[in-house]
Every structure is written in structure tokens, then in C-alpha cells.
PDB file of C-alpha atoms in Angstrom:
ATOM      1  CA  UNK A   1      94.860  66.482  57.373  1.00 61.00           C
ATOM      2  CA  UNK A   2      94.116  66.638  61.070  1.00 47.00           C
ATOM      3  CA  UNK A   3      94.491  64.347  64.060  1.00 46.00           C
ATOM      4  CA  UNK A   4      91.123  62.751  64.722  1.00 54.00           C
ATOM      5  CA  UNK A   5      89.381  60.674  67.339  1.00 50.00           C
ATOM      6  CA  UNK A   6      88.805  57.014  66.490  1.00 47.00           C
ATOM      7  CA  UNK A   7      85.752  55.989  64.547  1.00 49.00           C
ATOM      8  CA  UNK A   8      82.909  54.782  66.743  1.00 41.00           C
ATOM      9  CA  UNK A   9      83.213  51.367  65.158  1.00 44.00           C
ATOM     10  CA  UNK A  10      86.102  49.940  63.181  1.00 45.00           C
ATOM     11  CA  UNK A  11      84.974  48.980  59.696  1.00 50.00           C
ATOM     12  CA  UNK A  12      86.571  46.779  57.125  1.00 58.00           C
ATOM     13  CA  UNK A  13      89.243  48.580  55.126  1.00 62.00           C
ATOM     14  CA  UNK A  14      88.371  49.623  51.556  1.00 71.00           C
ATOM     15  CA  UNK A  15      89.063  47.499  48.518  1.00 71.00           C
ATOM     16  CA  UNK A  16      92.572  48.084  47.200  1.00 76.00           C
ATOM     17  CA  UNK A  17      94.375  48.177  43.907  1.00 79.00           C
ATOM     18  CA  UNK A  18      97.564  47.138  45.677  1.00 84.00           C
ATOM     19  CA  UNK A  19      98.682  46.420  49.237  1.00 90.00           C
ATOM     20  CA  UNK A  20     102.220  46.948  50.502  1.00 94.00           C
ATOM     21  CA  UNK A  21     102.842  45.456  53.968  1.00 95.00           C
ATOM     22  CA  UNK A  22     106.184  46.695  55.321  1.00 97.00           C
ATOM     23  CA  UNK A  23     108.095  45.308  58.263  1.00 97.00           C
ATOM     24  CA  UNK A  24     110.078  48.425  59.241  1.00 97.00           C
ATOM     25  CA  UNK A  25     110.208  52.203  58.863  1.00 97.00           C
ATOM     26  CA  UNK A  26     113.426  51.822  56.844  1.00 98.00           C
ATOM     27  CA  UNK A  27     111.345  50.303  54.061  1.00 98.00           C
ATOM     28  CA  UNK A  28     108.959  53.277  53.877  1.00 98.00           C
ATOM     29  CA  UNK A  29     111.057  55.707  51.861  1.00 97.00           C
ATOM     30  CA  UNK A  30     111.891  53.131  49.129  1.00 97.00           C
ATOM     31  CA  UNK A  31     108.204  52.114  49.003  1.00 97.00           C
ATOM     32  CA  UNK A  32     107.096  55.723  48.464  1.00 97.00           C
ATOM     33  CA  UNK A  33     109.792  56.225  45.836  1.00 96.00           C
ATOM     34  CA  UNK A  34     108.562  53.113  44.007  1.00 95.00           C
ATOM     35  CA  UNK A  35     104.948  54.352  44.095  1.00 95.00           C
ATOM     36  CA  UNK A  36     105.937  57.749  42.723  1.00 94.00           C
ATOM     37  CA  UNK A  37     108.086  56.236  39.985  1.00 93.00           C
ATOM     38  CA  UNK A  38     105.281  53.934  38.886  1.00 91.00           C
ATOM     39  CA  UNK A  39     102.226  56.174  39.299  1.00 90.00           C
ATOM     40  CA  UNK A  40     103.616  59.707  39.346  1.00 88.00           C
ATOM     41  CA  UNK A  41     103.013  60.372  35.668  1.00 88.00           C
ATOM     42  CA  UNK A  42     101.205  59.094  32.590  1.00 85.00           C
ATOM     43  CA  UNK A  43     101.847  59.166  28.866  1.00 82.00           C
ATOM     44  CA  UNK A  44      99.266  60.717  26.546  1.00 77.00           C
ATOM     45  CA  UNK A  45     101.086  59.517  23.455  1.00 73.00           C
ATOM     46  CA  UNK A  46     102.843  62.842  22.854  1.00 77.00           C
ATOM     47  CA  UNK A  47     106.206  61.682  24.155  1.00 73.00           C
ATOM     48  CA  UNK A  48     105.914  63.705  27.359  1.00 81.00           C
ATOM     49  CA  UNK A  49     105.333  62.579  30.932  1.00 81.00           C
ATOM     50  CA  UNK A  50     102.233  64.232  32.411  1.00 81.00           C
ATOM     51  CA  UNK A  51     102.208  64.487  36.188  1.00 88.00           C
ATOM     52  CA  UNK A  52      99.712  62.567  38.289  1.00 91.00           C
ATOM     53  CA  UNK A  53      98.798  64.040  41.643  1.00 92.00           C
ATOM     54  CA  UNK A  54      99.273  61.366  44.320  1.00 95.00           C
ATOM     55  CA  UNK A  55      97.425  62.035  47.566  1.00 97.00           C
ATOM     56  CA  UNK A  56      98.425  60.332  50.814  1.00 98.00           C
ATOM     57  CA  UNK A  57      96.359  59.735  53.937  1.00 98.00           C
ATOM     58  CA  UNK A  58      97.607  58.323  57.238  1.00 97.00           C
ATOM     59  CA  UNK A  59      95.317  56.366  59.568  1.00 95.00           C
ATOM     60  CA  UNK A  60      96.371  54.976  62.906  1.00 94.00           C
ATOM     61  CA  UNK A  61      94.615  51.665  62.286  1.00 92.00           C
ATOM     62  CA  UNK A  62      94.968  49.613  59.140  1.00 91.00           C
ATOM     63  CA  UNK A  63      91.512  48.191  59.904  1.00 89.00           C
ATOM     64  CA  UNK A  64      89.669  51.483  59.613  1.00 90.00           C
ATOM     65  CA  UNK A  65      87.398  52.445  56.774  1.00 91.00           C
ATOM     66  CA  UNK A  66      87.959  55.619  54.768  1.00 94.00           C
ATOM     67  CA  UNK A  67      85.322  57.673  56.547  1.00 94.00           C
ATOM     68  CA  UNK A  68      84.732  61.411  56.593  1.00 96.00           C
ATOM     69  CA  UNK A  69      84.032  63.238  59.826  1.00 95.00           C
ATOM     70  CA  UNK A  70      80.492  63.825  58.555  1.00 95.00           C
ATOM     71  CA  UNK A  71      79.987  60.056  58.306  1.00 93.00           C
ATOM     72  CA  UNK A  72      81.335  59.534  61.809  1.00 90.00           C
ATOM     73  CA  UNK A  73      79.615  62.437  63.533  1.00 87.00           C
ATOM     74  CA  UNK A  74      76.539  63.069  61.399  1.00 75.00           C
ATOM     75  CA  UNK A  75      74.851  59.803  62.318  1.00 74.00           C
ATOM     76  CA  UNK A  76      73.179  57.398  59.902  1.00 72.00           C
ATOM     77  CA  UNK A  77      71.393  60.172  58.010  1.00 83.00           C
ATOM     78  CA  UNK A  78      72.481  60.777  54.413  1.00 89.00           C
ATOM     79  CA  UNK A  79      72.710  64.480  53.533  1.00 93.00           C
ATOM     80  CA  UNK A  80      72.348  66.206  50.211  1.00 91.00           C
ATOM     81  CA  UNK A  81      74.898  68.898  49.472  1.00 91.00           C
ATOM     82  CA  UNK A  82      72.180  71.558  49.857  1.00 90.00           C
ATOM     83  CA  UNK A  83      71.254  70.216  53.291  1.00 92.00           C
ATOM     84  CA  UNK A  84      74.856  70.070  54.425  1.00 93.00           C
ATOM     85  CA  UNK A  85      75.629  73.509  53.005  1.00 93.00           C
ATOM     86  CA  UNK A  86      72.671  75.036  54.870  1.00 92.00           C
ATOM     87  CA  UNK A  87      73.976  73.635  58.176  1.00 93.00           C
ATOM     88  CA  UNK A  88      77.562  74.616  57.448  1.00 94.00           C
ATOM     89  CA  UNK A  89      76.667  78.235  56.656  1.00 93.00           C
ATOM     90  CA  UNK A  90      73.895  78.709  59.214  1.00 92.00           C
ATOM     91  CA  UNK A  91      76.213  80.340  61.764  1.00 90.00           C
ATOM     92  CA  UNK A  92      78.918  81.758  59.524  1.00 91.00           C
ATOM     93  CA  UNK A  93      78.287  85.308  60.802  1.00 93.00           C
ATOM     94  CA  UNK A  94      79.381  84.180  64.242  1.00 93.00           C
ATOM     95  CA  UNK A  95      82.626  82.820  62.805  1.00 91.00           C
ATOM     96  CA  UNK A  96      83.220  86.032  60.877  1.00 91.00           C
ATOM     97  CA  UNK A  97      82.611  88.131  63.981  1.00 94.00           C
ATOM     98  CA  UNK A  98      84.980  86.111  66.160  1.00 93.00           C
ATOM     99  CA  UNK A  99      87.753  85.467  63.610  1.00 90.00           C
ATOM    100  CA  UNK A 100      87.622  88.788  61.766  1.00 91.00           C
ATOM    101  CA  UNK A 101      87.524  86.902  58.464  1.00 90.00           C
ATOM    102  CA  UNK A 102      84.895  87.106  55.750  1.00 90.00           C
ATOM    103  CA  UNK A 103      83.796  84.407  53.340  1.00 90.00           C
ATOM    104  CA  UNK A 104      81.827  85.111  50.155  1.00 86.00           C
ATOM    105  CA  UNK A 105      79.116  82.442  50.197  1.00 90.00           C
ATOM    106  CA  UNK A 106      76.845  81.614  47.253  1.00 86.00           C
ATOM    107  CA  UNK A 107      73.087  81.954  47.632  1.00 83.00           C
ATOM    108  CA  UNK A 108      70.502  79.402  46.528  1.00 80.00           C
ATOM    109  CA  UNK A 109      70.404  80.553  42.894  1.00 81.00           C
ATOM    110  CA  UNK A 110      74.191  80.531  42.554  1.00 82.00           C
ATOM    111  CA  UNK A 111      74.370  77.163  44.292  1.00 81.00           C
ATOM    112  CA  UNK A 112      71.892  75.682  41.811  1.00 79.00           C
ATOM    113  CA  UNK A 113      73.899  77.134  38.920  1.00 80.00           C
ATOM    114  CA  UNK A 114      77.085  75.503  40.226  1.00 78.00           C
ATOM    115  CA  UNK A 115      75.400  72.094  40.259  1.00 76.00           C
ATOM    116  CA  UNK A 116      73.806  72.608  36.852  1.00 76.00           C
ATOM    117  CA  UNK A 117      77.249  73.274  35.395  1.00 77.00           C
ATOM    118  CA  UNK A 118      78.475  70.078  37.072  1.00 73.00           C
ATOM    119  CA  UNK A 119      75.641  67.933  35.734  1.00 66.00           C
ATOM    120  CA  UNK A 120      77.608  66.392  32.856  1.00 66.00           C
ATOM    121  CA  UNK A 121      80.985  66.491  34.565  1.00 68.00           C
ATOM    122  CA  UNK A 122      83.144  63.878  36.248  1.00 80.00           C
ATOM    123  CA  UNK A 123      84.536  66.566  38.519  1.00 84.00           C
ATOM    124  CA  UNK A 124      81.988  67.958  40.981  1.00 88.00           C
ATOM    125  CA  UNK A 125      83.279  71.171  42.512  1.00 87.00           C
ATOM    126  CA  UNK A 126      82.350  72.068  46.088  1.00 89.00           C
ATOM    127  CA  UNK A 127      80.446  75.296  46.775  1.00 88.00           C
ATOM    128  CA  UNK A 128      82.191  77.807  49.054  1.00 91.00           C
ATOM    129  CA  UNK A 129      85.276  75.603  48.931  1.00 91.00           C
ATOM    130  CA  UNK A 130      87.600  77.911  50.987  1.00 92.00           C
ATOM    131  CA  UNK A 131      84.993  78.181  53.738  1.00 94.00           C
ATOM    132  CA  UNK A 132      84.310  74.439  53.858  1.00 95.00           C
ATOM    133  CA  UNK A 133      88.054  73.713  54.003  1.00 94.00           C
ATOM    134  CA  UNK A 134      88.366  76.136  56.926  1.00 93.00           C
ATOM    135  CA  UNK A 135      85.565  74.319  58.755  1.00 94.00           C
ATOM    136  CA  UNK A 136      87.195  70.959  58.017  1.00 94.00           C
ATOM    137  CA  UNK A 137      90.444  72.048  59.653  1.00 93.00           C
ATOM    138  CA  UNK A 138      88.672  73.306  62.756  1.00 92.00           C
ATOM    139  CA  UNK A 139      86.578  70.305  63.648  1.00 92.00           C
ATOM    140  CA  UNK A 140      83.235  70.931  61.932  1.00 94.00           C
ATOM    141  CA  UNK A 141      81.848  67.635  60.493  1.00 95.00           C
ATOM    142  CA  UNK A 142      82.865  67.567  56.851  1.00 96.00           C
ATOM    143  CA  UNK A 143      82.079  65.570  53.707  1.00 96.00           C
ATOM    144  CA  UNK A 144      85.733  66.013  52.723  1.00 97.00           C
ATOM    145  CA  UNK A 145      88.269  63.257  53.252  1.00 97.00           C
ATOM    146  CA  UNK A 146      91.573  65.015  53.849  1.00 96.00           C
ATOM    147  CA  UNK A 147      94.834  63.909  52.245  1.00 98.00           C
ATOM    148  CA  UNK A 148      98.347  65.323  51.935  1.00 97.00           C
ATOM    149  CA  UNK A 149     100.613  65.638  48.925  1.00 96.00           C
ATOM    150  CA  UNK A 150     103.397  64.574  51.308  1.00 97.00           C
ATOM    151  CA  UNK A 151     103.728  60.885  52.131  1.00 98.00           C
ATOM    152  CA  UNK A 152     105.691  61.916  55.232  1.00 98.00           C
ATOM    153  CA  UNK A 153     103.008  64.223  56.595  1.00 98.00           C
ATOM    154  CA  UNK A 154     100.592  61.309  56.120  1.00 98.00           C
ATOM    155  CA  UNK A 155     102.968  58.990  57.987  1.00 98.00           C
ATOM    156  CA  UNK A 156     103.126  61.443  60.889  1.00 97.00           C
ATOM    157  CA  UNK A 157      99.346  61.379  61.264  1.00 97.00           C
ATOM    158  CA  UNK A 158      99.343  57.591  61.059  1.00 97.00           C
ATOM    159  CA  UNK A 159     101.900  57.125  63.817  1.00 96.00           C
ATOM    160  CA  UNK A 160     101.459  60.125  66.105  1.00 94.00           C
ATOM    161  CA  UNK A 161      98.266  59.049  67.869  1.00 87.00           C
ATOM    162  CA  UNK A 162      98.522  55.301  67.251  1.00 89.00           C
ATOM    163  CA  UNK A 163      97.805  53.178  70.315  1.00 84.00           C
ATOM    164  CA  UNK A 164     100.165  50.251  70.620  1.00 79.00           C
ATOM    165  CA  UNK A 165      97.800  48.480  73.029  1.00 78.00           C
ATOM    166  CA  UNK A 166      94.961  48.375  70.452  1.00 77.00           C
ATOM    167  CA  UNK A 167      96.283  48.304  66.905  1.00 71.00           C
ATOM    168  CA  UNK A 168      98.987  46.163  65.407  1.00 88.00           C
ATOM    169  CA  UNK A 169      99.544  48.135  62.208  1.00 94.00           C
ATOM    170  CA  UNK A 170      99.063  51.685  60.951  1.00 96.00           C
ATOM    171  CA  UNK A 171      98.196  52.527  57.351  1.00 96.00           C
ATOM    172  CA  UNK A 172      99.164  55.127  54.777  1.00 97.00           C
ATOM    173  CA  UNK A 173      96.915  55.217  51.718  1.00 97.00           C
ATOM    174  CA  UNK A 174      98.066  56.483  48.326  1.00 96.00           C
ATOM    175  CA  UNK A 175      95.255  57.655  46.034  1.00 95.00           C
ATOM    176  CA  UNK A 176      95.623  58.386  42.323  1.00 93.00           C
ATOM    177  CA  UNK A 177      92.478  59.857  40.799  1.00 91.00           C
ATOM    178  CA  UNK A 178      93.360  59.343  37.120  1.00 87.00           C
ATOM    179  CA  UNK A 179      96.508  57.203  36.759  1.00 86.00           C
ATOM    180  CA  UNK A 180      96.114  57.134  32.958  1.00 84.00           C
ATOM    181  CA  UNK A 181      94.918  60.727  32.644  1.00 83.00           C
ATOM    182  CA  UNK A 182      91.318  59.814  31.791  1.00 82.00           C
ATOM    183  CA  UNK A 183      88.134  59.189  33.707  1.00 83.00           C
ATOM    184  CA  UNK A 184      84.772  57.600  32.932  1.00 81.00           C
ATOM    185  CA  UNK A 185      81.459  57.286  34.721  1.00 76.00           C
ATOM    186  CA  UNK A 186      77.694  57.414  34.551  1.00 77.00           C
ATOM    187  CA  UNK A 187      75.375  60.250  35.515  1.00 74.00           C
ATOM    188  CA  UNK A 188      73.608  59.271  38.706  1.00 79.00           C
ATOM    189  CA  UNK A 189      76.471  57.048  39.872  1.00 86.00           C
ATOM    190  CA  UNK A 190      78.679  58.104  42.825  1.00 90.00           C
ATOM    191  CA  UNK A 191      81.679  60.187  41.802  1.00 89.00           C
ATOM    192  CA  UNK A 192      84.865  60.868  43.762  1.00 93.00           C
ATOM    193  CA  UNK A 193      86.371  64.272  43.015  1.00 93.00           C
ATOM    194  CA  UNK A 194      89.883  65.274  44.034  1.00 94.00           C
ATOM    195  CA  UNK A 195      89.768  68.904  45.195  1.00 93.00           C
ATOM    196  CA  UNK A 196      93.054  70.673  44.711  1.00 87.00           C
ATOM    197  CA  UNK A 197      95.409  72.634  46.919  1.00 90.00           C
ATOM    198  CA  UNK A 198      95.070  76.093  45.358  1.00 89.00           C
ATOM    199  CA  UNK A 199      92.627  77.850  47.646  1.00 88.00           C
ATOM    200  CA  UNK A 200      92.811  80.825  50.033  1.00 84.00           C
ATOM    201  CA  UNK A 201      91.875  79.289  53.371  1.00 87.00           C
ATOM    202  CA  UNK A 202      93.279  78.329  56.778  1.00 88.00           C
ATOM    203  CA  UNK A 203      97.069  78.198  57.021  1.00 90.00           C
ATOM    204  CA  UNK A 204      96.931  74.589  58.239  1.00 90.00           C
ATOM    205  CA  UNK A 205      95.893  73.666  54.721  1.00 90.00           C
ATOM    206  CA  UNK A 206      99.287  74.824  53.419  1.00 94.00           C
ATOM    207  CA  UNK A 207     101.337  73.528  56.346  1.00 93.00           C
ATOM    208  CA  UNK A 208      99.892  70.058  55.787  1.00 94.00           C
ATOM    209  CA  UNK A 209     100.101  70.240  51.965  1.00 94.00           C
ATOM    210  CA  UNK A 210      96.453  69.287  51.985  1.00 95.00           C
ATOM    211  CA  UNK A 211      94.105  68.155  49.249  1.00 96.00           C
ATOM    212  CA  UNK A 212      90.658  66.623  49.685  1.00 96.00           C
ATOM    213  CA  UNK A 213      88.248  64.194  48.108  1.00 96.00           C
ATOM    214  CA  UNK A 214      84.505  64.031  48.374  1.00 96.00           C
ATOM    215  CA  UNK A 215      82.051  61.519  46.980  1.00 95.00           C
ATOM    216  CA  UNK A 216      78.644  62.605  45.663  1.00 93.00           C
ATOM    217  CA  UNK A 217      76.020  61.429  43.210  1.00 91.00           C
ATOM    218  CA  UNK A 218      73.670  63.526  41.138  1.00 86.00           C
ATOM    219  CA  UNK A 219      70.010  63.705  42.044  1.00 79.00           C
ATOM    220  CA  UNK A 220      67.189  64.554  39.643  1.00 72.00           C
ATOM    221  CA  UNK A 221      68.054  67.176  37.034  1.00 67.00           C
ATOM    222  CA  UNK A 222      71.419  67.971  38.565  1.00 65.00           C
ATOM    223  CA  UNK A 223      70.426  70.774  40.945  1.00 76.00           C
ATOM    224  CA  UNK A 224      71.519  68.779  43.994  1.00 85.00           C
ATOM    225  CA  UNK A 225      73.833  65.928  44.913  1.00 90.00           C
ATOM    226  CA  UNK A 226      73.710  63.295  47.643  1.00 93.00           C
ATOM    227  CA  UNK A 227      76.855  62.922  49.752  1.00 95.00           C
ATOM    228  CA  UNK A 228      78.000  59.291  49.563  1.00 94.00           C
ATOM    229  CA  UNK A 229      80.604  57.040  51.118  1.00 94.00           C
ATOM    230  CA  UNK A 230      83.927  56.799  49.289  1.00 94.00           C
ATOM    231  CA  UNK A 231      83.475  53.047  49.539  1.00 93.00           C
ATOM    232  CA  UNK A 232      80.561  53.303  47.089  1.00 91.00           C
ATOM    233  CA  UNK A 233      83.229  53.934  44.439  1.00 91.00           C
ATOM    234  CA  UNK A 234      86.283  52.233  45.962  1.00 89.00           C
ATOM    235  CA  UNK A 235      84.644  48.855  46.570  1.00 85.00           C
ATOM    236  CA  UNK A 236      85.671  47.897  43.017  1.00 79.00           C
ATOM    237  CA  UNK A 237      89.462  48.097  42.547  1.00 72.00           C
ATOM    238  CA  UNK A 238      90.636  49.620  39.266  1.00 76.00           C
ATOM    239  CA  UNK A 239      93.888  50.501  37.574  1.00 77.00           C
ATOM    240  CA  UNK A 240      92.060  52.923  35.261  1.00 82.00           C
ATOM    241  CA  UNK A 241      90.784  55.430  37.836  1.00 87.00           C
ATOM    242  CA  UNK A 242      90.419  55.887  41.587  1.00 89.00           C
ATOM    243  CA  UNK A 243      93.518  53.787  42.206  1.00 90.00           C
ATOM    244  CA  UNK A 244      94.049  53.119  45.901  1.00 93.00           C
ATOM    245  CA  UNK A 245      97.176  51.604  47.413  1.00 94.00           C
ATOM    246  CA  UNK A 246      97.787  50.891  51.080  1.00 95.00           C
ATOM    247  CA  UNK A 247     101.082  50.733  52.916  1.00 97.00           C
ATOM    248  CA  UNK A 248     100.923  49.169  56.378  1.00 96.00           C
ATOM    249  CA  UNK A 249     103.572  49.326  59.058  1.00 97.00           C
ATOM    250  CA  UNK A 250     103.851  47.744  62.521  1.00 96.00           C
ATOM    251  CA  UNK A 251     102.961  50.074  65.387  1.00 95.00           C
ATOM    252  CA  UNK A 252     106.214  49.015  67.028  1.00 93.00           C
ATOM    253  CA  UNK A 253     107.971  51.333  64.524  1.00 95.00           C
ATOM    254  CA  UNK A 254     106.251  54.392  66.018  1.00 95.00           C
ATOM    255  CA  UNK A 255     109.227  55.811  67.913  1.00 94.00           C
ATOM    256  CA  UNK A 256     111.626  55.229  65.019  1.00 96.00           C
ATOM    257  CA  UNK A 257     109.260  56.840  62.510  1.00 97.00           C
ATOM    258  CA  UNK A 258     108.445  59.867  64.658  1.00 96.00           C
ATOM    259  CA  UNK A 259     112.122  60.487  65.465  1.00 96.00           C
ATOM    260  CA  UNK A 260     112.947  60.448  61.762  1.00 97.00           C
ATOM    261  CA  UNK A 261     110.019  62.740  60.927  1.00 97.00           C
ATOM    262  CA  UNK A 262     110.992  65.104  63.758  1.00 95.00           C
ATOM    263  CA  UNK A 263     114.523  65.248  62.337  1.00 95.00           C
ATOM    264  CA  UNK A 264     112.930  66.459  59.094  1.00 96.00           C
ATOM    265  CA  UNK A 265     110.841  69.046  60.993  1.00 96.00           C
ATOM    266  CA  UNK A 266     107.525  67.249  60.669  1.00 96.00           C
ATOM    267  CA  UNK A 267     105.677  67.555  63.963  1.00 95.00           C
ATOM    268  CA  UNK A 268     102.495  68.963  65.482  1.00 95.00           C
ATOM    269  CA  UNK A 269     103.801  72.497  65.601  1.00 95.00           C
ATOM    270  CA  UNK A 270     104.930  72.649  61.982  1.00 95.00           C
ATOM    271  CA  UNK A 271     101.610  71.126  60.859  1.00 94.00           C
ATOM    272  CA  UNK A 272      99.249  73.196  63.035  1.00 93.00           C
ATOM    273  CA  UNK A 273     101.218  76.250  64.175  1.00 92.00           C
ATOM    274  CA  UNK A 274      99.363  76.803  67.462  1.00 92.00           C
ATOM    275  CA  UNK A 275     100.585  77.018  71.065  1.00 94.00           C
ATOM    276  CA  UNK A 276      98.687  73.821  71.846  1.00 94.00           C
ATOM    277  CA  UNK A 277     100.526  72.105  68.993  1.00 93.00           C
ATOM    278  CA  UNK A 278     103.857  73.422  70.302  1.00 92.00           C
ATOM    279  CA  UNK A 279     103.151  71.997  73.763  1.00 95.00           C
ATOM    280  CA  UNK A 280     102.179  68.677  72.199  1.00 92.00           C
ATOM    281  CA  UNK A 281     105.384  68.620  70.165  1.00 93.00           C
ATOM    282  CA  UNK A 282     107.490  69.302  73.248  1.00 92.00           C
ATOM    283  CA  UNK A 283     105.642  66.590  75.183  1.00 91.00           C
ATOM    284  CA  UNK A 284     106.325  64.081  72.433  1.00 90.00           C
ATOM    285  CA  UNK A 285     110.013  64.898  72.575  1.00 89.00           C
ATOM    286  CA  UNK A 286     110.140  64.738  76.356  1.00 91.00           C
ATOM    287  CA  UNK A 287     108.323  61.445  76.835  1.00 88.00           C
ATOM    288  CA  UNK A 288     108.938  59.442  73.645  1.00 87.00           C
ATOM    289  CA  UNK A 289     111.681  60.757  71.366  1.00 86.00           C
ATOM    290  CA  UNK A 290     114.488  61.954  73.624  1.00 81.00           C
TER     291      UNK A 290
END
């Protein structure tokens, strides 16, 4: 999850399974605990609790849509995965030369095979996933919506860049892909896939405890997918799959929240690890927290 510039236009927030408006930061920890007690596991009838992965995303305005950077920066055009992948890999040799890193990238035949294997699946894997995650963390427009497995990392991103003169409330979303452990859908319909944390990629991914979602729908015989808006799936609330909850907090709690998060070592530097992030962390302490 990265700090991002505001969307060009503020859209209506997505449809929700549940909304939790809080009045103070003190209420946040109990609210997260309640969410994790209720949705953190499911029962498959074998007498054991099976863990659900809850992903959290902070946004500095509760009025914003859930938009990827590709939606915000790619214009009105809708890309297929092949089209996006071609643009994302077009200059990868330059990145390898400058960073000293190498990424094994699939060719056209391998890419088609990946999508053919996905054709009957409700989980659509992303080609060159480590490379695309790296790009996402360094500002390249991405079809991935970034989340954190930490509700407190998400809260930091919600509050850190919030503008008290413009927005009254920030939001932290909690997303549960399969709250009951099962998933259903139709071929050709948009599918949201939760992409997991276990990938060798940029260190920011691990600092931020990041996971990602992307929304695609199959085209033709399954050898390509169109990248869709998450709202194409989330516009219909469900307690069976794609459960989305939203916590909102008043922007007036910004200083209290950031001081508490700083006390638990959640700040720009610990989440990004760069000299720029260190300077930003020190500035926040000097002008807001101290």
C-alpha cells in the first residue's frame, strides 16, 4: 500500500456489506477486534476453525471509490491484460539495467497458457506477479488495488495525508474474499482475485504486509481477460463472498491516531525504508506529533 495522490474526481463509495462509523480513534482497536472475531475464520463442518485472510485498505476520504492507479491514470480506455502486460514490460530492460535486478517474464505463448489454465477458475493469477508488484510500489499505473494484512498500516495510510480542510472522514475498508470458504461465479462475469503475500519482490511489499486484488473478466476462449472496475463486482453486497466492510473516522482524530501509530513504530520510514521516507517521518514528528 502506498501513499497516493487524490483521484481526479471523487466517486461514490462502493456498496458495502456493513458500515461502521466511529467517533474516535479509541474505538478503532475494539472495532478491528470485533471484525476479526466475526470474520477471521470459517467452519467447514470438520470442527476446526479455518482462517480467513482479511485485507485492509486505508483511504483519506470516505467518499472515494475503490479505484486502481490504472483507472485513475490510464484514462477512460479499458485494457485487456495482454495490452497492459505489453506496456508494463516494454521497458523492463531499462529497469533491470538501472536497478541491477532481473525479472523472468513470460512470453506470448506462456502468457496464453496461463490464461487457458485460468479459464474455468474463480482465481485468476497475474502474469509476472513479482514484477507487476514491483511496478505497483514504484508508481507505475497498476490494475492491482493494494491492501495490507494490518489494519493499523491501513489506518496510517488513511490518516497520514488526509486534508482536514477538504474531507470530514477517512475510511478503512476490510475485505474478506471468501468469508464462508467457498466462492461461486460465471465464466465471462467479472471476478475479483485476492493475490497473496508470498512473492519475491520489492521490500516495501513486506514492510507494508501487502496483498492485492484485481478484477478481470474472461474474453473469448479464455486466452485474454479485460481489466474491470472492482465496483463491477462490489456493487452488489454479499455475505457469501467479496464481503466489504467500511470503518470511517473523523479527520479530527488524525493527530491522535498518528501519535498512537508512531508509538507502535508505524510511520513512513518503517513502511518505505528510504531517506525520503525518513525525512517525511521526522517532519511529521516536528510539525504535528511533538
